[in-house]
Structure formats: structure tokens, C-alpha cells
């Protein structure tokens, strides 16, 4: 991601030199044939998108950059400030530099000399080239000159790490004013640490402000829904005793791990699972009615998870009902679980009300007095989808207007 152009060129040259060594295997020939037709595929695909007034993100950026002089949309603003942007694409550089040249925009960057002035630090590459190399505002020398207290705490495993982080925060911030908590940040490279950390903080009423999302699959309620799926499919495909099937679901000592409380008795809940349905639409109503038997949790993030489950089930139904009336109940459950497995929940919070909890990539442009970093030496980092730094809907609007 941060490699210099020279490094990328060297890598490509080495790749093709090694690739071209004879004899060419069947796999290499197939690879070359694909690259021969790729330009034609690209041209036809781009033309097809333009004809239908569609675009993908990179295409939108290129079109905005190439039509910037005639694009009147930016005239809606007296002046535009780009603050904190540094890893710019070629199209972004063209757009921003053109606006700066025409006195329509200003750039502000925040960086430390330690990274900018030493070429061995890849994090400074984008500050040393392109449009950023001439920008000198907010360049400080804080990393090596200001006093810092650094402690390293040994933890065995992810759950232990989350607990240790929680206890450290409790010891440091319990009964402290909100302003002091808002100057602290916890950096989690793995979003699986978020849930156990929140559970510990909730027990001592330590307010928090997570900005990172979390996979729905990490929450116990999705496992509960998967058990419902297994039971419903087993009940429809076997003559096995219903009690033995149902008991597979209710092997929990309580529903506390689900963050849910049932409004009915366990027996009532079990009996509702026996309700027959004739098609996937009735099965959808069954599932929503079943979940309605639970009380919505009081804790904020747990309430968000529960509401997200309900909304995603309804959204999924809206997507499939228009396409296939003959969808089997088994297929409905399979598709629904696949859909829910891919959902990520933005844990909502009110800014400035507690300890900040960020994913690793979110900390690049932030500044805190107290920083707690979970282990980064496990060979993995948070799941993160590549996104442009400017809103895609804005770029698409510029393209299509």
C-alpha cells in the first residue's frame, strides 16, 4: 500500500523476468491469454456502464478528474478544505491540485517529522511525494521530543488481552469525568476483542465510544438463530422425536449469553418452534414472531445488535420475495444465514461520552493523551474493506449530473 513507485517498478520487472523463463507452463500460457483479452474486456465493460449511466468508484474518480474544468458542481462552495488526506490516488491528486491552483481549496496535513524525514519509514512515503510534499502545515516533532510513559503488559490469548485492557481502563478511569475518558483510546487490531471488552466495561459502568464496526457473526444471538435453522430443517425432514430435537437448542443454562430475556416460558418457546409453515414467506413470519417473544436488551450496543438482526431479516426478505416464489424453506434458511454472516454492525455511540475504541486503521489521523494498543504480533489485523477517502456517492453524483 505504501510502496514507492520505484519499488513497485522493481517488483514488476522481477516478476516478469521470472515469469518469462522457459518453458512456459500451461498455467502461464493461460495467464498470458487472459491479459491479452483484458484491454478489450475493459473497453467494452466501460462502454456498457456509460450507456447505462453506471460506474464503479475508480471510474467515477477518473471521470470527475477529466471533466473538472467544465464541472460546475464545485461552484456551490466558496472554499473547500481537505484536512487529513495523504494517501491520494492519481485522480484525487488531479482534482485537489486543480482546485488548489484555482484558489478554490486548501490542504491541511498532520504528520510527524520522524516519519517524513526518514525514508526507511513507509508511513511517510505519501508525504514525501506528489501534492503533499509542498504542504508544511501541522508538521510537528512530537514523537521523539515529548515525554511518554510506555508499559508493556503480558497477556495469554485474545480473551485474556480483552480482560486486561478492561481492568486497566477501570483502574485508570473509574469515576473520572467524561472529558478525561474522551482523551483515551483503545486500539483493537482484531474486532473479535470488542465484545468481551464492552462486557467488562459495562459491568463497571465505564462509558465508551466505539468507532469500529463488528461482524454480526461474533454475537451469540446469531448462533441462536443458526440453532433455530437446524431445528426447523430437522423437524421438516425427519421422524425423530421432537423433544430430542428441541432439547438441542435449549441446552443453555440460561439466555444470559444471548443478552435476551424471554417474555414467555421456555416450554412456550419450544412449542412455538413446532409451528408448521407451507413456504418461505410463512417461515419468515415465523422467525420474526419467534424473536418478538424476547425483550429488547437495555444496554445500548446489545439493543443495536438485536434491532440489526430484525432489520437485516426484513431486508433480506424484501430482496428475495420479488425473485422466486418457489424458494424452498431450506434454501431460505441457507441464504438468510449466509446474508447474516456477512453483516457488520456499526456500534453507535455519542462522541465525547467515554473511552474511544478504534480499529487499527482508524487511528492514523487521531491524537490522544492515553493510548492502549492490543497485540499486533499475531500475524493478523482487523478485517477492512478498501474504501476511497472521499464519499463515493459524492463522486457518482459529480459523474452523473
CSV table of C-alpha atoms in Angstrom, one decimal:
chain,number,residue,atom,x,y,z
A,1,UNK,CA,0.0,0.0,0.0
A,2,UNK,CA,2.8,2.4,0.9
A,3,UNK,CA,5.4,1.2,-1.6
A,4,UNK,CA,7.3,3.8,-3.7
A,5,UNK,CA,6.9,3.8,-7.5
A,6,UNK,CA,10.5,2.7,-7.8
A,7,UNK,CA,9.8,-0.3,-5.5
A,8,UNK,CA,6.7,-1.2,-7.5
A,9,UNK,CA,8.5,-1.0,-10.8
A,10,UNK,CA,11.3,-3.2,-9.5
A,11,UNK,CA,8.8,-5.7,-8.3
A,12,UNK,CA,7.0,-5.8,-11.6
A,13,UNK,CA,10.3,-6.2,-13.5
A,14,UNK,CA,11.4,-9.1,-11.3
A,15,UNK,CA,8.0,-10.7,-11.7
A,16,UNK,CA,8.0,-10.7,-15.5
A,17,UNK,CA,11.7,-11.7,-15.6
A,18,UNK,CA,11.0,-14.8,-13.6
A,19,UNK,CA,7.6,-15.4,-15.3
A,20,UNK,CA,9.2,-15.4,-18.8
A,21,UNK,CA,11.7,-18.1,-18.0
A,22,UNK,CA,11.2,-21.0,-20.4
A,23,UNK,CA,9.5,-23.3,-20.7
A,24,UNK,CA,6.1,-21.6,-20.2
A,25,UNK,CA,3.7,-23.9,-18.4
A,26,UNK,CA,0.1,-24.4,-19.2
A,27,UNK,CA,-0.9,-22.1,-16.3
A,28,UNK,CA,1.4,-19.4,-17.5
A,29,UNK,CA,0.0,-19.6,-21.1
A,30,UNK,CA,-3.5,-19.3,-19.6
A,31,UNK,CA,-2.4,-16.3,-17.6
A,32,UNK,CA,-1.0,-14.6,-20.7
A,33,UNK,CA,-4.1,-15.3,-22.8
A,34,UNK,CA,-6.2,-13.6,-20.1
A,35,UNK,CA,-4.1,-10.5,-20.2
A,36,UNK,CA,-4.3,-10.4,-24.0
A,37,UNK,CA,-8.1,-10.1,-23.9
A,38,UNK,CA,-8.3,-7.9,-20.8
A,39,UNK,CA,-8.0,-4.5,-22.6
A,40,UNK,CA,-10.9,-5.4,-24.8
A,41,UNK,CA,-13.0,-6.5,-21.9
A,42,UNK,CA,-12.2,-3.3,-20.1
A,43,UNK,CA,-13.2,-1.1,-23.0
A,44,UNK,CA,-16.5,-2.9,-23.6
A,45,UNK,CA,-17.3,-3.1,-19.9
A,46,UNK,CA,-16.7,0.7,-19.5
A,47,UNK,CA,-18.8,1.5,-22.6
A,48,UNK,CA,-21.6,-0.7,-21.2
A,49,UNK,CA,-21.5,1.1,-17.9
A,50,UNK,CA,-21.6,4.5,-19.5
A,51,UNK,CA,-24.5,3.6,-21.7
A,52,UNK,CA,-26.5,2.5,-18.6
A,53,UNK,CA,-25.2,5.5,-16.5
A,54,UNK,CA,-23.5,3.2,-14.0
A,55,UNK,CA,-20.0,3.5,-12.7
A,56,UNK,CA,-17.6,1.9,-10.2
A,57,UNK,CA,-15.6,4.0,-7.8
A,58,UNK,CA,-12.3,4.2,-9.8
A,59,UNK,CA,-14.3,5.1,-13.0
A,60,UNK,CA,-16.2,7.8,-11.1
A,61,UNK,CA,-12.9,9.4,-9.9
A,62,UNK,CA,-11.3,9.4,-13.4
A,63,UNK,CA,-14.4,11.0,-15.0
A,64,UNK,CA,-14.5,13.7,-12.4
A,65,UNK,CA,-10.8,14.4,-12.8
A,66,UNK,CA,-11.0,14.5,-16.6
A,67,UNK,CA,-14.1,16.8,-16.7
A,68,UNK,CA,-13.1,19.1,-13.7
A,69,UNK,CA,-12.7,22.3,-15.8
A,70,UNK,CA,-16.2,22.1,-17.1
A,71,UNK,CA,-17.8,20.7,-13.9
A,72,UNK,CA,-19.8,23.4,-12.2
A,73,UNK,CA,-20.7,21.4,-9.1
A,74,UNK,CA,-17.7,22.8,-7.1
A,75,UNK,CA,-19.0,26.3,-7.6
A,76,UNK,CA,-21.6,25.6,-4.9
A,77,UNK,CA,-18.8,26.2,-2.4
A,78,UNK,CA,-16.8,29.4,-1.6
A,79,UNK,CA,-13.9,27.3,-0.5
A,80,UNK,CA,-13.1,23.7,0.2
A,81,UNK,CA,-10.8,22.3,2.9
A,82,UNK,CA,-9.1,18.9,2.5
A,83,UNK,CA,-7.9,18.0,6.0
A,84,UNK,CA,-6.0,14.8,6.8
A,85,UNK,CA,-5.9,13.3,3.3
A,86,UNK,CA,-2.5,11.9,2.5
A,87,UNK,CA,-2.6,8.6,0.5
A,88,UNK,CA,-4.1,10.1,-2.6
A,89,UNK,CA,-4.8,8.3,-5.9
A,90,UNK,CA,-3.8,10.0,-9.2
A,91,UNK,CA,-7.4,11.1,-9.8
A,92,UNK,CA,-7.7,12.6,-6.3
A,93,UNK,CA,-4.4,14.4,-6.8
A,94,UNK,CA,-5.6,15.9,-10.1
A,95,UNK,CA,-8.9,17.0,-8.5
A,96,UNK,CA,-7.4,18.5,-5.4
A,97,UNK,CA,-4.4,20.2,-7.1
A,98,UNK,CA,-6.6,21.8,-9.7
A,99,UNK,CA,-8.9,23.2,-7.1
A,100,UNK,CA,-5.9,24.5,-5.1
A,101,UNK,CA,-4.4,26.1,-8.2
A,102,UNK,CA,-7.7,27.9,-8.9
A,103,UNK,CA,-7.8,29.1,-5.2
A,104,UNK,CA,-10.9,27.0,-4.6
A,105,UNK,CA,-9.4,24.7,-2.0
A,106,UNK,CA,-6.7,24.4,0.8
A,107,UNK,CA,-4.9,21.3,2.1
A,108,UNK,CA,-4.0,20.6,5.7
A,109,UNK,CA,-2.0,17.6,6.7
A,110,UNK,CA,-0.9,16.4,10.1
A,111,UNK,CA,2.3,14.4,10.4
A,112,UNK,CA,5.5,14.0,12.4
A,113,UNK,CA,9.0,14.7,11.2
A,114,UNK,CA,10.1,11.3,12.5
A,115,UNK,CA,8.2,9.6,9.6
A,116,UNK,CA,8.5,12.3,7.0
A,117,UNK,CA,12.3,12.8,7.2
A,118,UNK,CA,13.3,9.2,7.3
A,119,UNK,CA,12.9,7.3,4.1
A,120,UNK,CA,13.0,3.9,5.8
A,121,UNK,CA,9.5,4.7,7.2
A,122,UNK,CA,6.9,3.7,4.6
A,123,UNK,CA,4.3,5.6,6.5
A,124,UNK,CA,5.9,8.9,5.3
A,125,UNK,CA,6.0,7.9,1.6
A,126,UNK,CA,2.9,9.8,0.6
A,127,UNK,CA,4.1,12.9,2.5
A,128,UNK,CA,7.3,13.0,0.5
A,129,UNK,CA,5.8,12.9,-3.0
A,130,UNK,CA,3.0,14.4,-5.1
A,131,UNK,CA,1.0,17.3,-3.9
A,132,UNK,CA,1.7,16.7,-0.2
A,133,UNK,CA,5.5,17.3,-0.5
A,134,UNK,CA,4.9,21.1,-0.7
A,135,UNK,CA,2.5,21.2,2.2
A,136,UNK,CA,4.2,22.1,5.5
A,137,UNK,CA,1.3,23.0,7.9
A,138,UNK,CA,0.9,20.9,11.1
A,139,UNK,CA,4.2,19.2,10.7
A,140,UNK,CA,5.4,18.5,14.2
A,141,UNK,CA,8.2,16.8,16.1
A,142,UNK,CA,6.3,15.3,18.9
A,143,UNK,CA,7.2,11.6,18.7
A,144,UNK,CA,10.8,11.9,19.8
A,145,UNK,CA,10.7,15.1,21.8
A,146,UNK,CA,7.8,14.9,24.2
A,147,UNK,CA,7.9,12.7,27.3
A,148,UNK,CA,5.9,9.5,27.2
A,149,UNK,CA,5.2,6.7,29.7
A,150,UNK,CA,5.1,3.2,28.0
A,151,UNK,CA,4.1,0.0,29.7
A,152,UNK,CA,4.0,-3.5,28.2
A,153,UNK,CA,1.6,-6.0,29.8
A,154,UNK,CA,1.8,-9.7,29.1
A,155,UNK,CA,-1.5,-11.5,28.2
A,156,UNK,CA,-2.1,-15.1,27.2
A,157,UNK,CA,-4.6,-15.2,24.4
A,158,UNK,CA,-7.2,-12.8,23.0
A,159,UNK,CA,-9.8,-13.1,25.8
A,160,UNK,CA,-7.1,-12.5,28.4
A,161,UNK,CA,-6.0,-9.5,26.5
A,162,UNK,CA,-9.5,-8.0,26.4
A,163,UNK,CA,-9.9,-8.6,30.2
A,164,UNK,CA,-6.6,-7.0,30.9
A,165,UNK,CA,-7.5,-4.0,28.8
A,166,UNK,CA,-10.8,-3.7,30.6
A,167,UNK,CA,-9.2,-3.8,34.0
A,168,UNK,CA,-6.6,-1.3,33.0
A,169,UNK,CA,-9.3,1.1,31.9
A,170,UNK,CA,-11.4,0.5,35.1
A,171,UNK,CA,-8.4,1.2,37.3
A,172,UNK,CA,-7.5,4.4,35.3
A,173,UNK,CA,-10.9,5.9,34.6
A,174,UNK,CA,-13.5,4.6,37.0
A,175,UNK,CA,-15.4,7.6,38.5
A,176,UNK,CA,-13.4,10.1,36.3
A,177,UNK,CA,-15.1,12.9,34.4
A,178,UNK,CA,-16.2,12.3,30.8
A,179,UNK,CA,-13.6,14.8,29.4
A,180,UNK,CA,-10.8,12.7,30.7
A,181,UNK,CA,-12.2,9.5,29.3
A,182,UNK,CA,-12.6,11.1,25.9
A,183,UNK,CA,-8.8,11.7,25.7
A,184,UNK,CA,-8.1,8.0,25.8
A,185,UNK,CA,-8.3,5.5,23.0
A,186,UNK,CA,-8.1,1.7,22.8
A,187,UNK,CA,-6.8,0.3,19.5
A,188,UNK,CA,-8.0,-3.1,18.6
A,189,UNK,CA,-6.4,-4.8,15.6
A,190,UNK,CA,-9.0,-7.6,15.8
A,191,UNK,CA,-12.7,-6.8,16.1
A,192,UNK,CA,-13.3,-10.1,18.0
A,193,UNK,CA,-11.8,-8.3,21.0
A,194,UNK,CA,-14.5,-5.7,21.0
A,195,UNK,CA,-17.4,-7.7,22.5
A,196,UNK,CA,-15.5,-9.0,25.6
A,197,UNK,CA,-14.1,-5.6,26.2
A,198,UNK,CA,-17.5,-3.9,26.1
A,199,UNK,CA,-18.9,-6.6,28.5
A,200,UNK,CA,-16.2,-5.8,31.1
A,201,UNK,CA,-16.7,-2.0,30.8
A,202,UNK,CA,-20.5,-2.4,31.1
A,203,UNK,CA,-20.1,-4.2,34.5
A,204,UNK,CA,-18.4,-1.1,36.0
A,205,UNK,CA,-20.4,1.5,34.0
A,206,UNK,CA,-17.3,2.8,32.2
A,207,UNK,CA,-18.7,4.8,29.2
A,208,UNK,CA,-17.2,4.0,25.8
A,209,UNK,CA,-17.4,5.3,22.3
A,210,UNK,CA,-16.5,2.6,19.7
A,211,UNK,CA,-16.0,3.9,16.2
A,212,UNK,CA,-15.2,0.4,14.7
A,213,UNK,CA,-17.8,-2.0,13.4
A,214,UNK,CA,-18.1,-5.6,14.4
A,215,UNK,CA,-19.2,-8.7,12.5
A,216,UNK,CA,-22.7,-9.9,13.4
A,217,UNK,CA,-21.3,-13.4,13.5
A,218,UNK,CA,-19.4,-12.5,16.7
A,219,UNK,CA,-22.6,-12.2,18.7
A,220,UNK,CA,-24.2,-15.2,20.4
A,221,UNK,CA,-27.7,-14.3,19.1
A,222,UNK,CA,-26.6,-15.3,15.5
A,223,UNK,CA,-25.6,-18.7,16.9
A,224,UNK,CA,-29.0,-18.9,18.4
A,225,UNK,CA,-30.7,-18.2,15.1
A,226,UNK,CA,-28.5,-20.9,13.4
A,227,UNK,CA,-29.7,-23.4,16.0
A,228,UNK,CA,-33.3,-22.4,15.1
A,229,UNK,CA,-32.5,-23.1,11.5
A,230,UNK,CA,-31.1,-26.6,12.3
A,231,UNK,CA,-34.1,-27.4,14.4
A,232,UNK,CA,-36.6,-26.2,11.8
A,233,UNK,CA,-34.9,-28.2,9.0
A,234,UNK,CA,-34.6,-31.3,11.1
A,235,UNK,CA,-38.3,-31.1,12.1
A,236,UNK,CA,-39.3,-30.9,8.5
A,237,UNK,CA,-37.0,-33.7,7.2
A,238,UNK,CA,-37.2,-36.4,9.9
A,239,UNK,CA,-39.5,-38.5,12.0
A,240,UNK,CA,-37.2,-38.1,15.0
A,241,UNK,CA,-38.8,-37.4,18.4
A,242,UNK,CA,-39.4,-33.6,18.6
A,243,UNK,CA,-38.3,-33.4,22.2
A,244,UNK,CA,-34.8,-34.6,21.5
A,245,UNK,CA,-34.5,-32.2,18.6
A,246,UNK,CA,-35.8,-29.2,20.6
A,247,UNK,CA,-33.5,-30.0,23.6
A,248,UNK,CA,-30.5,-29.5,21.3
A,249,UNK,CA,-31.4,-25.8,21.2
A,250,UNK,CA,-32.2,-25.3,24.9
A,251,UNK,CA,-29.0,-26.8,26.3
A,252,UNK,CA,-28.1,-23.4,27.6
A,253,UNK,CA,-28.4,-22.9,31.4
A,254,UNK,CA,-29.9,-19.6,30.6
A,255,UNK,CA,-30.3,-17.0,27.9
A,256,UNK,CA,-27.8,-14.6,29.6
A,257,UNK,CA,-25.2,-15.3,26.9
A,258,UNK,CA,-27.7,-14.1,24.3
A,259,UNK,CA,-28.3,-10.8,26.2
A,260,UNK,CA,-32.0,-11.6,25.8
A,261,UNK,CA,-34.8,-12.4,28.2
A,262,UNK,CA,-37.9,-14.3,27.1
A,263,UNK,CA,-41.3,-12.9,27.8
A,264,UNK,CA,-42.8,-16.4,27.8
A,265,UNK,CA,-41.8,-19.7,29.5
A,266,UNK,CA,-39.2,-22.0,27.9
A,267,UNK,CA,-42.0,-24.5,27.2
A,268,UNK,CA,-44.0,-21.9,25.3
A,269,UNK,CA,-40.9,-21.0,23.3
A,270,UNK,CA,-40.3,-24.7,22.5
A,271,UNK,CA,-43.8,-25.2,21.4
A,272,UNK,CA,-43.7,-22.2,19.1
A,273,UNK,CA,-40.9,-23.9,17.2
A,274,UNK,CA,-43.3,-26.6,16.2
A,275,UNK,CA,-45.5,-24.2,14.2
A,276,UNK,CA,-45.8,-25.7,10.7
A,277,UNK,CA,-45.2,-23.4,7.6
A,278,UNK,CA,-46.0,-24.0,4.0
A,279,UNK,CA,-43.5,-21.8,2.3
A,280,UNK,CA,-40.6,-19.5,2.9
A,281,UNK,CA,-42.8,-16.4,3.4
A,282,UNK,CA,-44.6,-18.1,6.3
A,283,UNK,CA,-41.2,-19.2,7.6
A,284,UNK,CA,-40.1,-15.6,7.6
A,285,UNK,CA,-43.1,-14.6,9.6
A,286,UNK,CA,-42.5,-17.5,12.0
A,287,UNK,CA,-38.9,-16.3,12.6
A,288,UNK,CA,-39.9,-12.7,13.3
A,289,UNK,CA,-42.8,-13.8,15.6
A,290,UNK,CA,-40.3,-16.1,17.5
A,291,UNK,CA,-37.8,-13.2,18.0
A,292,UNK,CA,-40.7,-11.0,19.2
A,293,UNK,CA,-41.1,-13.2,22.2
A,294,UNK,CA,-37.8,-11.7,23.6
A,295,UNK,CA,-37.5,-8.4,25.4
A,296,UNK,CA,-35.2,-5.9,23.8
A,297,UNK,CA,-32.0,-5.5,25.9
A,298,UNK,CA,-31.4,-2.3,27.8
A,299,UNK,CA,-27.7,-2.0,27.2
A,300,UNK,CA,-27.1,0.2,24.2
A,301,UNK,CA,-24.9,-1.9,22.0
A,302,UNK,CA,-26.9,-5.1,22.7
A,303,UNK,CA,-30.1,-3.2,21.7
A,304,UNK,CA,-28.4,-2.2,18.4
A,305,UNK,CA,-27.4,-5.8,17.7
A,306,UNK,CA,-30.9,-7.1,18.3
A,307,UNK,CA,-32.5,-4.4,16.2
A,308,UNK,CA,-29.9,-5.0,13.5
A,309,UNK,CA,-30.8,-8.7,13.4
A,310,UNK,CA,-34.5,-7.8,12.9
A,311,UNK,CA,-33.8,-5.2,10.3
A,312,UNK,CA,-31.5,-7.5,8.3
A,313,UNK,CA,-34.0,-10.3,8.3
A,314,UNK,CA,-36.6,-8.0,6.9
A,315,UNK,CA,-34.2,-6.5,4.4
A,316,UNK,CA,-33.2,-10.0,3.2
A,317,UNK,CA,-36.9,-10.9,2.8
A,318,UNK,CA,-37.5,-7.8,0.7
A,319,UNK,CA,-34.6,-8.8,-1.6
A,320,UNK,CA,-35.7,-12.3,-2.2
A,321,UNK,CA,-39.5,-12.1,-2.3
A,322,UNK,CA,-39.5,-10.4,-5.7
A,323,UNK,CA,-37.5,-13.0,-7.4
A,324,UNK,CA,-38.6,-16.5,-6.5
A,325,UNK,CA,-42.0,-17.7,-5.2
A,326,UNK,CA,-40.8,-21.3,-5.3
A,327,UNK,CA,-37.9,-20.9,-3.0
A,328,UNK,CA,-37.8,-23.9,-0.5
A,329,UNK,CA,-37.7,-23.3,3.2
A,330,UNK,CA,-34.3,-25.0,3.4
A,331,UNK,CA,-32.9,-22.7,0.8
A,332,UNK,CA,-34.5,-19.7,2.5
A,333,UNK,CA,-32.6,-20.6,5.7
A,334,UNK,CA,-29.3,-21.2,3.9
A,335,UNK,CA,-29.5,-17.9,2.1
A,336,UNK,CA,-30.5,-16.0,5.2
A,337,UNK,CA,-27.7,-17.3,7.3
A,338,UNK,CA,-25.2,-16.5,4.5
A,339,UNK,CA,-26.5,-13.0,4.4
A,340,UNK,CA,-26.3,-12.5,8.2
A,341,UNK,CA,-22.8,-13.9,8.3
A,342,UNK,CA,-21.6,-11.0,6.1
A,343,UNK,CA,-23.3,-8.2,8.0
A,344,UNK,CA,-21.1,-5.8,10.1
A,345,UNK,CA,-22.7,-3.6,12.7
A,346,UNK,CA,-21.6,-0.1,13.3
A,347,UNK,CA,-21.7,0.2,17.1
A,348,UNK,CA,-23.2,3.6,17.6
A,349,UNK,CA,-22.3,5.9,20.5
A,350,UNK,CA,-22.3,9.6,21.3
A,351,UNK,CA,-19.0,11.2,20.6
A,352,UNK,CA,-17.1,12.5,23.6
A,353,UNK,CA,-19.0,10.4,26.1
A,354,UNK,CA,-16.4,7.8,27.0
A,355,UNK,CA,-13.2,5.9,26.2
A,356,UNK,CA,-12.7,5.8,22.4
A,357,UNK,CA,-12.3,2.4,20.8
A,358,UNK,CA,-10.9,2.3,17.3
A,359,UNK,CA,-9.8,-0.2,14.8
A,360,UNK,CA,-6.1,0.0,13.9
A,361,UNK,CA,-6.6,1.8,10.6
A,362,UNK,CA,-8.8,4.4,12.2
A,363,UNK,CA,-6.0,5.8,14.3
A,364,UNK,CA,-3.9,7.4,11.6
A,365,UNK,CA,-5.3,10.9,11.9
A,366,UNK,CA,-6.2,11.0,15.6
A,367,UNK,CA,-4.5,12.2,18.7
A,368,UNK,CA,-5.0,11.1,22.3
A,369,UNK,CA,-3.2,11.5,25.7
A,370,UNK,CA,-3.7,7.9,26.7
A,371,UNK,CA,-3.3,5.1,24.2
A,372,UNK,CA,-3.9,1.4,24.8
A,373,UNK,CA,-2.9,-0.9,21.9
A,374,UNK,CA,-3.8,-4.6,21.8
A,375,UNK,CA,-1.2,-7.1,20.5
A,376,UNK,CA,-0.3,-6.6,16.8
A,377,UNK,CA,2.1,-9.5,16.6
A,378,UNK,CA,-0.3,-12.3,15.8
A,379,UNK,CA,0.1,-12.1,12.0
A,380,UNK,CA,-3.4,-10.7,11.5
A,381,UNK,CA,-5.2,-7.4,11.6
A,382,UNK,CA,-8.8,-6.2,11.6
A,383,UNK,CA,-10.9,-7.1,8.6
A,384,UNK,CA,-11.1,-4.0,6.4
A,385,UNK,CA,-12.6,-3.3,3.1
A,386,UNK,CA,-10.8,-0.9,0.8
A,387,UNK,CA,-12.6,2.4,0.5
A,388,UNK,CA,-11.9,5.7,-1.1
A,389,UNK,CA,-11.2,8.5,1.3
A,390,UNK,CA,-14.0,10.7,-0.2
A,391,UNK,CA,-17.7,9.7,-0.3
A,392,UNK,CA,-18.5,7.6,-3.3
A,393,UNK,CA,-22.0,9.0,-3.5
A,394,UNK,CA,-20.5,12.4,-4.0
A,395,UNK,CA,-18.2,11.2,-6.8
A,396,UNK,CA,-21.0,9.4,-8.5
A,397,UNK,CA,-23.2,12.5,-8.3
A,398,UNK,CA,-20.5,14.5,-10.0
A,399,UNK,CA,-20.2,12.0,-12.7
A,400,UNK,CA,-23.9,11.6,-13.5
A,401,UNK,CA,-25.0,15.2,-13.2
